[in-house]
């Protein structure tokens, strides 16, 4: 499937590179939003960073969709062979919470990124570390920063996920002026973006996250960087200091390491399964078509 100019469409590339049933496949609603944001820039020499590589499908999609772009991926796990020695694709191994790893990705790209997509740990404080580090330092003015799958904040399997509970505000009660909802994890990170968005208007001081537009859609947030510079970003605390200082007591460093390793292992098992089951499933579908 190609568009009117004969270039492959984003949907076709997604269908081509992700195996059937791949649970890391980007939702069709995400693809529609990416299309409307990136379609007009397809032939620009963009730099795109994706945190979280898994099977490498998304890096291949971006590489083909943006034929002049430089694509960089970061992952804790080993790189999937299909992205090695590929034209315009680079891989940096390490954690999204590690400033040295993020710095290396920017070096490899050869300049600031136009688009940064976080589809890695889906743990609030790691998500926030990457955002705090990359957004002010390594995203161009007018650039786009995307946080995918923030709804994992409502999955108890995640270290900072909690079961969704309908907030207990009651607008029918006179004088109910406190609007309670989730304060922590992935959902907390997204909600916290409201303050920098209106900081200058409210106080006259610039935030270091200079946001011009925040678009929150189901499970995905698009954060556009202002053309005006923010104030200089504070240094990211050493990961250990951050761990010691944060208030989410249940999130021990050890628990997070195990979770990171668990996600990495799960993804690798899924890749193996995908390789084995892909052809079986295609044969089964062919048989079904032939039968009827
Ligand atoms: C949802 S998958 C990425 C899917 C990929 N973006 C795509 O669309 O094809 C999440 C990936 O994040 C990686 N990951 C988990 N924790 C991480 C961390 N702290 N830093 C970097 N990568 C991490 C996992 O190893 C896994 O490969």
Short mmCIF file of C-alpha atoms and ligand atoms in Angstrom, two decimals:
data_model
loop_
_atom_site.label_atom_id
_atom_site.label_comp_id
_atom_site.label_asym_id
_atom_site.label_seq_id
_atom_site.Cartn_x
_atom_site.Cartn_y
_atom_site.Cartn_z
CA UNK A 1 0.00 0.00 0.00
CA UNK A 2 1.53 3.30 -1.13
CA UNK A 3 0.37 6.90 -0.90
CA UNK A 4 -0.42 9.12 -3.89
CA UNK A 5 3.32 9.87 -4.39
CA UNK A 6 4.18 6.20 -4.47
CA UNK A 7 5.89 6.25 -1.05
CA UNK A 8 5.03 3.46 1.39
CA UNK A 9 2.29 4.46 3.84
CA UNK A 10 2.94 4.34 7.57
CA UNK A 11 0.19 1.73 8.03
CA UNK A 12 1.70 -0.49 5.34
CA UNK A 13 5.14 -0.28 6.95
CA UNK A 14 3.70 -1.18 10.36
CA UNK A 15 1.90 -4.17 8.83
CA UNK A 16 5.12 -5.18 7.08
CA UNK A 17 7.58 -4.99 9.97
CA UNK A 18 5.51 -6.08 13.02
CA UNK A 19 4.61 -9.75 13.19
CA UNK A 20 0.94 -10.65 13.58
CA UNK A 21 -0.10 -10.62 17.22
CA UNK A 22 3.01 -8.69 18.29
CA UNK A 23 2.00 -7.02 21.52
CA UNK A 24 4.57 -4.26 21.05
CA UNK A 25 2.94 -3.18 17.78
CA UNK A 26 1.93 0.47 17.89
CA UNK A 27 -1.84 0.97 18.16
CA UNK A 28 -3.60 2.14 15.02
CA UNK A 29 -4.71 5.31 16.84
CA UNK A 30 -1.01 6.10 17.55
CA UNK A 31 -0.19 5.53 13.89
CA UNK A 32 -2.95 7.91 12.79
CA UNK A 33 -1.55 10.63 15.08
CA UNK A 34 2.06 10.04 14.01
CA UNK A 35 0.91 10.25 10.40
CA UNK A 36 -0.78 13.59 10.88
CA UNK A 37 2.27 14.98 12.73
CA UNK A 38 5.01 13.62 10.47
CA UNK A 39 3.52 13.23 6.99
CA UNK A 40 4.49 16.77 5.96
CA UNK A 41 8.08 16.25 7.13
CA UNK A 42 8.76 12.94 5.45
CA UNK A 43 11.51 14.22 3.23
CA UNK A 44 13.32 16.31 5.83
CA UNK A 45 16.66 15.21 7.26
CA UNK A 46 15.18 14.51 10.68
CA UNK A 47 16.86 12.89 13.66
CA UNK A 48 14.55 10.50 15.50
CA UNK A 49 15.28 8.71 18.77
CA UNK A 50 13.14 5.86 20.09
CA UNK A 51 13.63 4.62 23.65
CA UNK A 52 12.72 0.92 23.65
CA UNK A 53 13.65 -1.16 20.60
CA UNK A 54 12.42 -4.72 21.27
CA UNK A 55 12.16 -6.52 17.88
CA UNK A 56 13.41 -3.42 16.04
CA UNK A 57 10.16 -3.15 14.07
CA UNK A 58 9.56 0.51 14.87
CA UNK A 59 13.10 1.54 13.94
CA UNK A 60 12.68 -0.13 10.55
CA UNK A 61 9.28 1.53 10.11
CA UNK A 62 10.72 4.98 10.87
CA UNK A 63 13.73 4.38 8.64
CA UNK A 64 11.52 3.57 5.64
CA UNK A 65 8.83 6.13 6.40
CA UNK A 66 11.40 8.95 6.73
CA UNK A 67 13.84 8.25 3.90
CA UNK A 68 16.32 11.01 4.83
CA UNK A 69 16.19 10.61 8.60
CA UNK A 70 18.78 9.31 11.04
CA UNK A 71 17.19 6.81 13.44
CA UNK A 72 18.62 5.97 16.87
CA UNK A 73 17.27 3.33 19.27
CA UNK A 74 18.13 2.74 22.94
CA UNK A 75 17.38 -0.50 24.77
CA UNK A 76 18.58 -2.40 27.83
CA UNK A 77 18.50 -5.64 25.86
CA UNK A 78 20.87 -6.72 23.10
CA UNK A 79 20.05 -5.28 19.69
CA UNK A 80 17.88 -7.48 17.45
CA UNK A 81 19.98 -8.73 14.51
CA UNK A 82 17.58 -7.24 11.94
CA UNK A 83 18.63 -3.68 12.82
CA UNK A 84 22.37 -4.27 12.77
CA UNK A 85 24.38 -2.81 9.89
CA UNK A 86 21.23 -1.19 8.51
CA UNK A 87 21.41 2.04 6.61
CA UNK A 88 20.68 5.10 8.86
CA UNK A 89 19.85 3.02 11.97
CA UNK A 90 22.00 3.25 15.11
CA UNK A 91 21.66 1.39 18.41
CA UNK A 92 22.85 2.33 21.89
CA UNK A 93 22.58 -0.24 24.66
CA UNK A 94 21.70 0.87 28.18
CA UNK A 95 18.98 2.27 30.41
CA UNK A 96 16.76 5.19 29.53
CA UNK A 97 17.42 6.48 33.06
CA UNK A 98 21.17 6.77 32.52
CA UNK A 99 22.32 10.23 31.40
CA UNK A 100 25.53 8.80 29.87
CA UNK A 101 23.47 6.51 27.63
CA UNK A 102 21.20 9.38 26.53
CA UNK A 103 24.24 11.53 25.87
CA UNK A 104 25.78 8.80 23.71
CA UNK A 105 22.58 8.56 21.65
CA UNK A 106 22.74 12.30 20.93
CA UNK A 107 26.42 11.96 19.92
CA UNK A 108 25.66 9.07 17.59
CA UNK A 109 22.86 11.10 15.94
CA UNK A 110 25.28 13.97 15.30
CA UNK A 111 22.95 16.68 16.59
CA UNK A 112 19.72 17.36 18.48
CA UNK A 113 16.67 15.22 17.77
CA UNK A 114 13.54 16.42 15.97
CA UNK A 115 11.45 13.57 17.37
CA UNK A 116 11.93 11.56 20.57
CA UNK A 117 9.60 8.64 21.36
CA UNK A 118 9.61 6.96 24.75
CA UNK A 119 8.32 3.40 24.43
CA UNK A 120 10.76 1.80 26.90
CA UNK A 121 10.25 0.89 30.57
CA UNK A 122 6.83 2.52 31.12
CA UNK A 123 7.98 3.21 34.66
CA UNK A 124 7.17 6.75 35.79
CA UNK A 125 10.47 7.82 37.27
CA UNK A 126 12.60 6.40 34.43
CA UNK A 127 10.26 8.05 31.93
CA UNK A 128 10.69 11.29 33.80
CA UNK A 129 14.48 11.02 33.93
CA UNK A 130 14.68 10.64 30.14
CA UNK A 131 12.24 13.52 29.63
CA UNK A 132 14.06 15.81 32.05
CA UNK A 133 17.39 15.08 30.43
CA UNK A 134 16.53 14.93 26.74
CA UNK A 135 13.77 17.51 26.32
CA UNK A 136 15.78 20.60 27.32
CA UNK A 137 19.16 19.43 25.99
CA UNK A 138 18.69 17.22 22.96
CA UNK A 139 15.36 18.16 21.34
CA UNK A 140 15.28 20.97 18.75
CA UNK A 141 13.03 24.00 19.34
CA UNK A 142 9.66 23.03 17.84
CA UNK A 143 10.58 19.32 18.26
CA UNK A 144 8.20 16.57 19.32
CA UNK A 145 8.54 14.35 22.43
CA UNK A 146 6.13 11.44 22.72
CA UNK A 147 5.32 9.32 25.77
CA UNK A 148 3.60 6.12 24.69
CA UNK A 149 1.45 3.81 26.81
CA UNK A 150 1.16 5.98 29.91
CA UNK A 151 -1.94 3.92 30.77
CA UNK A 152 0.49 1.27 32.10
CA UNK A 153 0.24 3.43 35.21
CA UNK A 154 -3.04 1.59 35.75
CA UNK A 155 -1.54 -1.89 35.39
CA UNK A 156 -0.58 -3.32 38.79
CA UNK A 157 2.03 -5.57 37.09
CA UNK A 158 4.18 -2.45 36.72
CA UNK A 159 6.19 -1.41 39.79
CA UNK A 160 4.45 1.96 39.96
CA UNK A 161 1.17 0.85 38.42
CA UNK A 162 -2.02 0.76 40.45
CA UNK A 163 -5.45 -0.57 39.62
CA UNK A 164 -7.62 2.08 38.02
CA UNK A 165 -10.06 3.59 40.45
CA UNK A 166 -12.61 6.09 39.48
CA UNK A 167 -11.64 9.33 41.26
CA UNK A 168 -13.87 10.03 44.21
CA UNK A 169 -14.78 13.61 43.39
CA UNK A 170 -18.42 14.34 43.27
CA UNK A 171 -19.37 17.37 41.28
CA UNK A 172 -22.89 17.19 42.62
CA UNK A 173 -21.66 18.05 46.12
CA UNK A 174 -21.68 21.75 46.80
CA UNK A 175 -18.22 23.12 47.59
CA UNK A 176 -16.25 20.18 46.25
CA UNK A 177 -13.15 22.07 45.22
CA UNK A 178 -10.50 19.37 45.41
CA UNK A 179 -10.10 17.33 42.26
CA UNK A 180 -8.41 14.14 43.22
CA UNK A 181 -6.83 11.73 40.78
CA UNK A 182 -3.59 9.77 40.33
CA UNK A 183 -0.46 11.54 41.50
CA UNK A 184 2.29 9.10 40.73
CA UNK A 185 3.78 6.77 38.12
CA UNK A 186 3.29 7.24 34.39
CA UNK A 187 -0.02 9.06 34.84
CA UNK A 188 1.57 11.43 37.37
CA UNK A 189 4.39 12.24 34.93
CA UNK A 190 1.92 13.21 32.22
CA UNK A 191 -0.22 15.28 34.59
CA UNK A 192 2.87 17.13 35.85
CA UNK A 193 3.35 18.61 32.38
CA UNK A 194 0.52 21.07 32.97
CA UNK A 195 2.69 23.22 35.28
CA UNK A 196 5.52 23.99 32.83
CA UNK A 197 2.91 24.65 30.16
CA UNK A 198 1.50 27.61 32.10
CA UNK A 199 4.46 28.55 34.31
CA UNK A 200 5.56 31.62 32.33
CA UNK A 201 2.01 32.92 31.97
CA UNK A 202 1.41 32.49 35.69
CA UNK A 203 4.73 33.64 37.14
CA UNK A 204 6.74 35.37 34.42
CA UNK A 205 9.54 32.86 34.95
CA UNK A 206 10.50 30.35 32.30
CA UNK A 207 10.24 26.62 32.97
CA UNK A 208 13.10 24.41 31.83
CA UNK A 209 10.58 22.17 30.07
CA UNK A 210 9.60 24.81 27.51
CA UNK A 211 6.37 23.27 26.19
CA UNK A 212 4.26 24.99 23.55
CA UNK A 213 1.56 22.35 23.22
CA UNK A 214 0.53 19.26 25.12
CA UNK A 215 -1.80 16.82 23.40
CA UNK A 216 -3.02 13.94 25.50
CA UNK A 217 -4.75 11.15 23.65
CA UNK A 218 -5.78 7.72 24.82
CA UNK A 219 -2.62 6.18 26.30
CA UNK A 220 -0.21 8.53 24.50
CA UNK A 221 1.02 12.09 25.11
CA UNK A 222 2.52 14.38 22.45
CA UNK A 223 4.65 17.20 23.89
CA UNK A 224 5.75 19.92 21.50
CA UNK A 225 8.76 22.01 22.44
CA UNK A 226 8.47 25.78 22.31
CA UNK A 227 10.51 27.80 19.79
CA UNK A 228 11.47 30.02 22.76
CA UNK A 229 14.24 28.64 24.98
CA UNK A 230 13.40 27.56 28.50
CA UNK A 231 15.63 28.28 31.46
CA UNK A 232 18.76 26.12 31.76
CA UNK A 233 17.91 22.59 32.82
CA UNK A 234 19.12 21.36 36.20
CA UNK A 235 21.55 18.48 36.20
CA UNK A 236 19.90 15.10 36.42
CA UNK A 237 20.62 13.68 39.86
CA UNK A 238 22.73 10.56 39.91
CA UNK A 239 20.34 7.63 39.60
CA UNK A 240 21.25 6.41 43.10
CA UNK A 241 20.52 9.85 44.64
CA UNK A 242 17.22 10.03 42.85
CA UNK A 243 16.36 6.57 44.13
CA UNK A 244 17.21 7.59 47.70
CA UNK A 245 15.28 10.86 47.48
CA UNK A 246 12.06 9.83 45.86
CA UNK A 247 9.01 9.33 47.96
CA UNK A 248 7.51 6.26 46.32
CA UNK A 249 8.89 4.00 49.00
CA UNK A 250 7.78 0.76 47.36
CA UNK A 251 10.00 1.41 44.35
CA UNK A 252 13.33 0.09 45.52
CA UNK A 253 16.24 0.15 43.12
CA UNK A 254 16.36 -3.63 43.31
CA UNK A 255 12.68 -3.98 42.36
CA UNK A 256 13.12 -1.65 39.40
CA UNK A 257 16.22 -3.52 38.18
CA UNK A 258 14.30 -6.78 38.32
CA UNK A 259 11.40 -5.17 36.48
CA UNK A 260 13.70 -3.77 33.77
CA UNK A 261 15.30 -7.17 33.37
CA UNK A 262 11.85 -8.82 33.34
CA UNK A 263 10.60 -6.55 30.55
CA UNK A 264 13.79 -7.18 28.58
CA UNK A 265 13.43 -10.97 29.03
CA UNK A 266 9.73 -10.90 28.13
CA UNK A 267 10.47 -8.95 24.98
CA UNK A 268 13.20 -11.39 24.00
CA UNK A 269 10.88 -14.38 24.57
CA UNK A 270 8.24 -12.64 22.45
CA UNK A 271 10.80 -12.15 19.67
CA UNK A 272 11.64 -15.85 19.72
CA UNK A 273 7.97 -16.81 19.72
CA UNK A 274 7.30 -14.39 16.91
CA UNK A 275 10.05 -15.95 14.81
CA UNK A 276 8.73 -19.47 15.46
CA UNK A 277 5.00 -18.79 15.35
CA UNK A 278 4.95 -16.29 12.48
CA UNK A 279 5.32 -18.89 9.68
CA UNK A 280 2.97 -21.36 11.47
CA UNK A 281 0.31 -18.72 11.71
CA UNK A 282 0.73 -17.71 8.06
CA UNK A 283 0.37 -21.38 7.00
CA UNK A 284 -2.75 -21.72 9.13
CA UNK A 285 -4.24 -18.56 7.57
CA UNK A 286 -3.39 -19.82 4.08
CA UNK A 287 -5.09 -23.15 4.87
CA UNK A 288 -8.18 -21.30 6.08
CA UNK A 289 -8.32 -19.19 2.92
CA UNK A 290 -7.92 -22.28 0.72
CA UNK A 291 -10.66 -24.13 2.61
CA UNK A 292 -13.05 -21.48 2.11
C1 LIG B 1 7.39 -1.98 24.22
S1 LIG B 1 8.99 -2.52 23.89
C2 LIG B 1 9.52 -1.46 22.61
C3 LIG B 1 8.80 -1.67 21.32
C4 LIG B 1 9.34 -0.85 20.16
N1 LIG B 1 9.39 0.54 20.47
C5 LIG B 1 8.45 -1.03 18.94
O1 LIG B 1 7.48 -0.27 18.77
O2 LIG B 1 8.73 -1.95 18.15
C6 LIG B 1 9.86 -2.00 25.31
C7 LIG B 1 11.37 -2.17 25.25
O3 LIG B 1 11.93 -1.35 26.28
C8 LIG B 1 13.06 -1.98 26.81
N2 LIG B 1 13.31 -1.42 28.15
C9 LIG B 1 12.72 -1.72 29.33
N3 LIG B 1 13.22 -0.97 30.33
C10 LIG B 1 14.16 -0.16 29.75
C11 LIG B 1 15.02 0.85 30.23
N4 LIG B 1 15.05 1.20 31.52
N5 LIG B 1 15.85 1.47 29.36
C12 LIG B 1 15.86 1.13 28.04
N6 LIG B 1 15.05 0.17 27.53
C13 LIG B 1 14.22 -0.46 28.36
C14 LIG B 1 12.74 -3.46 26.79
O4 LIG B 1 13.93 -4.23 26.75
C15 LIG B 1 11.90 -3.58 25.51
O5 LIG B 1 12.69 -4.01 24.43
#
